[in-house]
PDB file of C-alpha atoms in Angstrom:
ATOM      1  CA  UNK A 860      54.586 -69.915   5.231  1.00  0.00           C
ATOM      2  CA  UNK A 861      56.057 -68.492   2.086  1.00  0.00           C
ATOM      3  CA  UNK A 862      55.833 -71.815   0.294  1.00  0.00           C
ATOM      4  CA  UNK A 863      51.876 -71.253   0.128  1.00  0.00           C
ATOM      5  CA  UNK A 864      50.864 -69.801  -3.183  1.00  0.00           C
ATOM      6  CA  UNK A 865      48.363 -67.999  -1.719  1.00  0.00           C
ATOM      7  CA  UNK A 866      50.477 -66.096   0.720  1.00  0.00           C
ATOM      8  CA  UNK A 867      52.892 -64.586  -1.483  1.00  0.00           C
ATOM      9  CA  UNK A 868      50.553 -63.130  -3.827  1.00  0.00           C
ATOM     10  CA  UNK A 869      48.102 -61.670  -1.124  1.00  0.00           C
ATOM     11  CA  UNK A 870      52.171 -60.564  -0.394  1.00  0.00           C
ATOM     12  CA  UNK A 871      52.319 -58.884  -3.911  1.00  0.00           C
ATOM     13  CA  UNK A 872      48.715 -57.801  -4.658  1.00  0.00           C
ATOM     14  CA  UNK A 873      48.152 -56.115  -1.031  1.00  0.00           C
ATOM     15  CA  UNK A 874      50.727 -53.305  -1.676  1.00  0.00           C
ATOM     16  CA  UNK A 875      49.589 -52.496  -5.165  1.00  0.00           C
ATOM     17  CA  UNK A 876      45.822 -52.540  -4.351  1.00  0.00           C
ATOM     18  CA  UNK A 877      46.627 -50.256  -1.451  1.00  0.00           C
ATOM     19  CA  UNK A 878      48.624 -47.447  -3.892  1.00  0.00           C
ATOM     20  CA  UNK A 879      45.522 -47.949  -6.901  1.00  0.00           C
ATOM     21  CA  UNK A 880      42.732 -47.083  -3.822  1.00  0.00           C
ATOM     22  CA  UNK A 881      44.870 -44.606  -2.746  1.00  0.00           C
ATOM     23  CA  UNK A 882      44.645 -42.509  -6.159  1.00  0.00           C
ATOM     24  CA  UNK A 883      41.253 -43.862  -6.990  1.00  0.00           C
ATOM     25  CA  UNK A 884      39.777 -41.869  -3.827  1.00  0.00           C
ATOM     26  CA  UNK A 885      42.006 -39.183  -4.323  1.00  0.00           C
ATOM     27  CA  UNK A 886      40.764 -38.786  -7.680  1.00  0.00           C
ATOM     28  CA  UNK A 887      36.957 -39.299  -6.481  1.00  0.00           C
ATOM     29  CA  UNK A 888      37.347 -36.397  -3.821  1.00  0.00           C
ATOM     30  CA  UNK A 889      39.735 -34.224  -4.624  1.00  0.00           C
ATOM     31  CA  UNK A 890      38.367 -30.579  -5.635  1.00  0.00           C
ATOM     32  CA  UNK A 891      39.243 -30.073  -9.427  1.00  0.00           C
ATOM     33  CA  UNK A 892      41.572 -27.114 -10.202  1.00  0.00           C
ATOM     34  CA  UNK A 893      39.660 -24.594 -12.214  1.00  0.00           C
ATOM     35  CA  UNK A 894      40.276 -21.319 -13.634  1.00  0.00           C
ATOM     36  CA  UNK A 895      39.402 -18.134 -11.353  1.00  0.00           C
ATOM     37  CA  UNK A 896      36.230 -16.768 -12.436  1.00  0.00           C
ATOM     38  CA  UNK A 897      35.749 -13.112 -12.107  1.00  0.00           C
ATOM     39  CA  UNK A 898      33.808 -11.851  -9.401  1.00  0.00           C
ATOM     40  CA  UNK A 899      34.452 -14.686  -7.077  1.00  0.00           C
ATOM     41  CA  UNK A 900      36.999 -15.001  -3.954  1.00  0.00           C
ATOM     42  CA  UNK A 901      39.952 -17.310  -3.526  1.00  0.00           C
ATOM     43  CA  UNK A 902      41.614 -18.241  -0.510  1.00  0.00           C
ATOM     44  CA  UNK A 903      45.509 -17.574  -0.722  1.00  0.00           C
ATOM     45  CA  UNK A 904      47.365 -20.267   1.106  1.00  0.00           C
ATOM     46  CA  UNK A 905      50.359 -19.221   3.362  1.00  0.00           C
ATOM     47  CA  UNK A 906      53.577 -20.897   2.360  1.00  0.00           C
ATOM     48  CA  UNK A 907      56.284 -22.310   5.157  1.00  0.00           C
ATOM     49  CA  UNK A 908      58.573 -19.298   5.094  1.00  0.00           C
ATOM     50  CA  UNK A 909      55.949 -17.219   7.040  1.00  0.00           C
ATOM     51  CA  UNK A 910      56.498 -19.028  10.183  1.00  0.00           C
ATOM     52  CA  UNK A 911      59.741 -18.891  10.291  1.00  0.00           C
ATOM     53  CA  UNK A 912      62.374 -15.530  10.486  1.00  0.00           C
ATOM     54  CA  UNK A 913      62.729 -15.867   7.202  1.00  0.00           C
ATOM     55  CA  UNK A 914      62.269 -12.155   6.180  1.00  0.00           C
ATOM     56  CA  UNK A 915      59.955 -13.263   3.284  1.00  0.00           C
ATOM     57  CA  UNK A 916      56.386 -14.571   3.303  1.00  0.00           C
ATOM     58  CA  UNK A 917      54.925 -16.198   0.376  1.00  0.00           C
ATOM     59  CA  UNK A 918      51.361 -16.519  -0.235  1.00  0.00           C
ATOM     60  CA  UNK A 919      49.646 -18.732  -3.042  1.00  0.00           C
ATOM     61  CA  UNK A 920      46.484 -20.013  -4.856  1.00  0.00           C
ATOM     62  CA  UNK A 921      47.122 -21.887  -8.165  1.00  0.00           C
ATOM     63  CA  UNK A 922      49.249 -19.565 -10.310  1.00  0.00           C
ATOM     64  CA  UNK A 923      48.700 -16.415  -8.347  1.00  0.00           C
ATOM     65  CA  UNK A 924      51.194 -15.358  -5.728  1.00  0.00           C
ATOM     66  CA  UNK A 925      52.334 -13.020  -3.725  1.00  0.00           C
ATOM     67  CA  UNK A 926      55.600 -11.972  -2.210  1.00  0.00           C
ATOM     68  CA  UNK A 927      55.183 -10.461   1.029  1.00  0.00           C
ATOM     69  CA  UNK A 928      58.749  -8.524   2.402  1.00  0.00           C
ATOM     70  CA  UNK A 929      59.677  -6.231   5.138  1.00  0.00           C
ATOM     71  CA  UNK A 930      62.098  -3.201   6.013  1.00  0.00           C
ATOM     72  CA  UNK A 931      62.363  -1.628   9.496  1.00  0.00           C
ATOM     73  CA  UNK A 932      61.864   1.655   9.517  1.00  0.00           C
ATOM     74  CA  UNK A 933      63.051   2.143  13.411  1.00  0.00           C
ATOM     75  CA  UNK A 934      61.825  -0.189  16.532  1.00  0.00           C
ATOM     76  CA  UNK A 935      58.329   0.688  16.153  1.00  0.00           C
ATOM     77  CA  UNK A 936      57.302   0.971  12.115  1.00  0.00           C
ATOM     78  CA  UNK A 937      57.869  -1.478   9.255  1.00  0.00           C
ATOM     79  CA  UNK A 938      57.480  -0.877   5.734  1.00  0.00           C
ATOM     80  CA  UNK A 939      55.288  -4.053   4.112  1.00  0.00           C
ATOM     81  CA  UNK A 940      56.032  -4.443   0.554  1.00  0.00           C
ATOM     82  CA  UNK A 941      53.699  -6.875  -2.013  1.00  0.00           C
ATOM     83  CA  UNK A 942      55.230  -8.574  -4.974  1.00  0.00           C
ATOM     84  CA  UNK A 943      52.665  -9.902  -7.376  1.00  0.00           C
ATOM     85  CA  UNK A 944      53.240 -12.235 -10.174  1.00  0.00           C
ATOM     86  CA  UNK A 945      50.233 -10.320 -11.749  1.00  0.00           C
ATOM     87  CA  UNK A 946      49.203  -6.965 -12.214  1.00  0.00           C
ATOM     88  CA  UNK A 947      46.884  -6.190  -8.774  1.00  0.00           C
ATOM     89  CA  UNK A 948      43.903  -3.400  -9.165  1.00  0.00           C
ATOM     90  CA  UNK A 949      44.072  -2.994  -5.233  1.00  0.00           C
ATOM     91  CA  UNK A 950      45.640  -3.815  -2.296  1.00  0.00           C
ATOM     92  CA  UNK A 951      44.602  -3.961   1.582  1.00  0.00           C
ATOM     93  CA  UNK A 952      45.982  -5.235   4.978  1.00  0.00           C
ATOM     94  CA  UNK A 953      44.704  -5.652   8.648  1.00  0.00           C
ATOM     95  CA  UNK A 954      47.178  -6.490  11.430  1.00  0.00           C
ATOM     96  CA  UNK A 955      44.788  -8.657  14.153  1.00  0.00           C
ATOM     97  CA  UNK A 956      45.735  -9.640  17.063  1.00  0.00           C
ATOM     98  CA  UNK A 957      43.314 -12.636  17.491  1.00  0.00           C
ATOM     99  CA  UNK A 958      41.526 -14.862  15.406  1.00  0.00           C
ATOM    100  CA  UNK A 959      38.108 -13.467  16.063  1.00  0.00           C
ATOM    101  CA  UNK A 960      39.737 -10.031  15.545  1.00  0.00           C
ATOM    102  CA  UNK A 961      38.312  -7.777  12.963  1.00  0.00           C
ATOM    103  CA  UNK A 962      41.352  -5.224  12.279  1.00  0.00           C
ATOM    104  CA  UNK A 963      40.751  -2.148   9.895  1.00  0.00           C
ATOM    105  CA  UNK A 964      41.997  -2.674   6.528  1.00  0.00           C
ATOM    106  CA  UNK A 965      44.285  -0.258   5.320  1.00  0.00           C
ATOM    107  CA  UNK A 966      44.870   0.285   1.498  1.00  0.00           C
ATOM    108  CA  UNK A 967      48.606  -0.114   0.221  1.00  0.00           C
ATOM    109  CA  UNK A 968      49.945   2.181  -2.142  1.00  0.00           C
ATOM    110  CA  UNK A 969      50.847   0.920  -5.570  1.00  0.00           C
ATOM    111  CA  UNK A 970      54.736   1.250  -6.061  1.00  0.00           C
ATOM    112  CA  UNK A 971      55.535   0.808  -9.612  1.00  0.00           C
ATOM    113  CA  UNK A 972      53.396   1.783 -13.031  1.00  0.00           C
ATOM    114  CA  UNK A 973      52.351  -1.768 -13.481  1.00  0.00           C
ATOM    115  CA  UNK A 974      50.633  -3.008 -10.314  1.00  0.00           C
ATOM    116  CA  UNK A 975      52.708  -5.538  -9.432  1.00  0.00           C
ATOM    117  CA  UNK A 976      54.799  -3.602  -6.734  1.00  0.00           C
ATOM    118  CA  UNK A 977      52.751  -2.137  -3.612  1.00  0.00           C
ATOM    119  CA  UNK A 978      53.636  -0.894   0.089  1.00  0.00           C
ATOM    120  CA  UNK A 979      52.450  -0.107   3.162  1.00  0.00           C
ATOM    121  CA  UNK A 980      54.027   1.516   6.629  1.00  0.00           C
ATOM    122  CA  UNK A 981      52.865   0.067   9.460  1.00  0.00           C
ATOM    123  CA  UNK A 982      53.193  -0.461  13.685  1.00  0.00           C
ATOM    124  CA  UNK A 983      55.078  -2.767  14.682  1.00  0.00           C
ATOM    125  CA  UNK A 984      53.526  -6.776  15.220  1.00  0.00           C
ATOM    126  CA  UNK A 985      53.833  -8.851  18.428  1.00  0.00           C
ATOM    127  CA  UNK A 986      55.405 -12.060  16.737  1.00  0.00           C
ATOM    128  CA  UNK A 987      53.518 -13.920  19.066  1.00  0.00           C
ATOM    129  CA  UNK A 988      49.936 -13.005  18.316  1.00  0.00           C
ATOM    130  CA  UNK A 989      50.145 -10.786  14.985  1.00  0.00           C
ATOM    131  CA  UNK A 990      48.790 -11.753  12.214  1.00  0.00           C
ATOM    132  CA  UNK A 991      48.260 -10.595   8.561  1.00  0.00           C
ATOM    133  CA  UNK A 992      45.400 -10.430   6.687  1.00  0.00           C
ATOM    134  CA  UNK A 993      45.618  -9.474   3.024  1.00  0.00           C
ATOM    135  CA  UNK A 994      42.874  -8.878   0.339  1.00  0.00           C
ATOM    136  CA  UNK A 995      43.887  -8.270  -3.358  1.00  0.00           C
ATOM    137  CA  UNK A 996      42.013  -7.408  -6.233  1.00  0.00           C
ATOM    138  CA  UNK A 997      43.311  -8.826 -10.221  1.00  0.00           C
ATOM    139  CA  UNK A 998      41.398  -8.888 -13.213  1.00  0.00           C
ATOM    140  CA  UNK A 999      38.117  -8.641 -11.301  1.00  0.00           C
ATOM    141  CA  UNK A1000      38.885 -11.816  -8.806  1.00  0.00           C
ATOM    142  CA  UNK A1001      39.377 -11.071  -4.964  1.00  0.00           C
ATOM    143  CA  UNK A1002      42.140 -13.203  -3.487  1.00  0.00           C
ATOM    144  CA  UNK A1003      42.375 -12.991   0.240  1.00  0.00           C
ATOM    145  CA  UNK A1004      44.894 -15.025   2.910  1.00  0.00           C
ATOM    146  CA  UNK A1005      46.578 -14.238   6.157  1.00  0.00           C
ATOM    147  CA  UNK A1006      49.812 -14.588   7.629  1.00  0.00           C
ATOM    148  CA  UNK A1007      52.046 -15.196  10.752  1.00  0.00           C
ATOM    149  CA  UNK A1008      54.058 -12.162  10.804  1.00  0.00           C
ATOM    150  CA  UNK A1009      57.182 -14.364  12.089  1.00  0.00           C
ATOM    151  CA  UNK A1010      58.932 -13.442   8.941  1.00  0.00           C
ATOM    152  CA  UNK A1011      59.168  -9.678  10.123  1.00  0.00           C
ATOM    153  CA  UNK A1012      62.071 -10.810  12.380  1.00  0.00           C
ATOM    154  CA  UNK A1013      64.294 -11.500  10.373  1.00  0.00           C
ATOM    155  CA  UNK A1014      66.578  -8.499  10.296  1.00  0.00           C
ATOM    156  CA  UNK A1015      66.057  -7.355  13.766  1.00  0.00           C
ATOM    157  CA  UNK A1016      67.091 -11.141  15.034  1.00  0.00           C
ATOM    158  CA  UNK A1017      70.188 -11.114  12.620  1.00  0.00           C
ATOM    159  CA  UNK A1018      70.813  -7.280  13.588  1.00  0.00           C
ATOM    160  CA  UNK A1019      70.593  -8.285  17.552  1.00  0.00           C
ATOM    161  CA  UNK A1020      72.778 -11.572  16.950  1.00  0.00           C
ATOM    162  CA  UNK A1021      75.797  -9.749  15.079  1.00  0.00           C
ATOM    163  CA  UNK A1022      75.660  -6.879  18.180  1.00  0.00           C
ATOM    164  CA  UNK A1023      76.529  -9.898  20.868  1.00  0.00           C
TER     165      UNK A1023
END
């Protein structure tokens, strides 16, 4: 079988056809990365730490990102702070329960004199069901995204395993 000529280059040519169509449709269909244009929206994209007790959340679109961390007040109020790689005009979050939930947002207050630091006390989440929703304002653009709030438990699951 491998003594016909035919054979071994459909052998060769099959694998390097597959990896050129490959990037020739990615290329054809993939959405071109542009530059945020003021007055539109962009969807932040939640990164794998949010799902996880990770006690950090990261959320991203592009070159803008946020940092999303926690500290427990006591066993029923966290403190949310927002790290921004840019300076932010405004800040809001909604805690829903569901996704057809419409929670009340809830401005943070800016924590440093640059806009890149913000905070916000709130209840606490059911890591089951809770989820995030943040909207951010920057140099006229709205960027918006939500988030599991998994990444809350981080201290109160280390806290709880170092009592035992």
């Amino acid at each position: 079988m491998f003594k016909n000529k035919h054979v071994v280059a459909a052998l060769i040519i099959t694998p390097i056809l597959a990896v050129l169509g490959y990037f020739l449709v990615d290329s054809i269909v993939a959405e071109k990365p542009h530059v945020a244009k003021k007055g539109g929206s962009y969807a932040l994209i939640e990164k794998p730490n949010c799902r996880y007790t990770s006690g950090a959340c990261g959320l991203k679109n592009n070159d803008f990102e946020l940092l999303l961390t926690t500290d427990w007040l006591d066993d029923n109020r966290l403190k949310l702070h927002l790290k921004s790689v840019v300076p932010l005009e405004g800040a809001k979050v909604a805690l829903v329960d569901s996704e057809s939930d419409e929670g009340l947002p809830s401005d943070m207050t800016q924590t440093d004199m640059d806009g890149m630091a913000w905070n916000i006390d709130l209840d606490r989440p059911d890591r089951a069901k809770s989820r995030l929703r943040v909207a951010v304002s920057a140099d006229g653009v709205l960027y918006y995204g939500d988030a599991a709030m998994t990444f809350t438990l981080y201290e109160t699951s280390f806290k709880e395993d170092f009592r035992r």
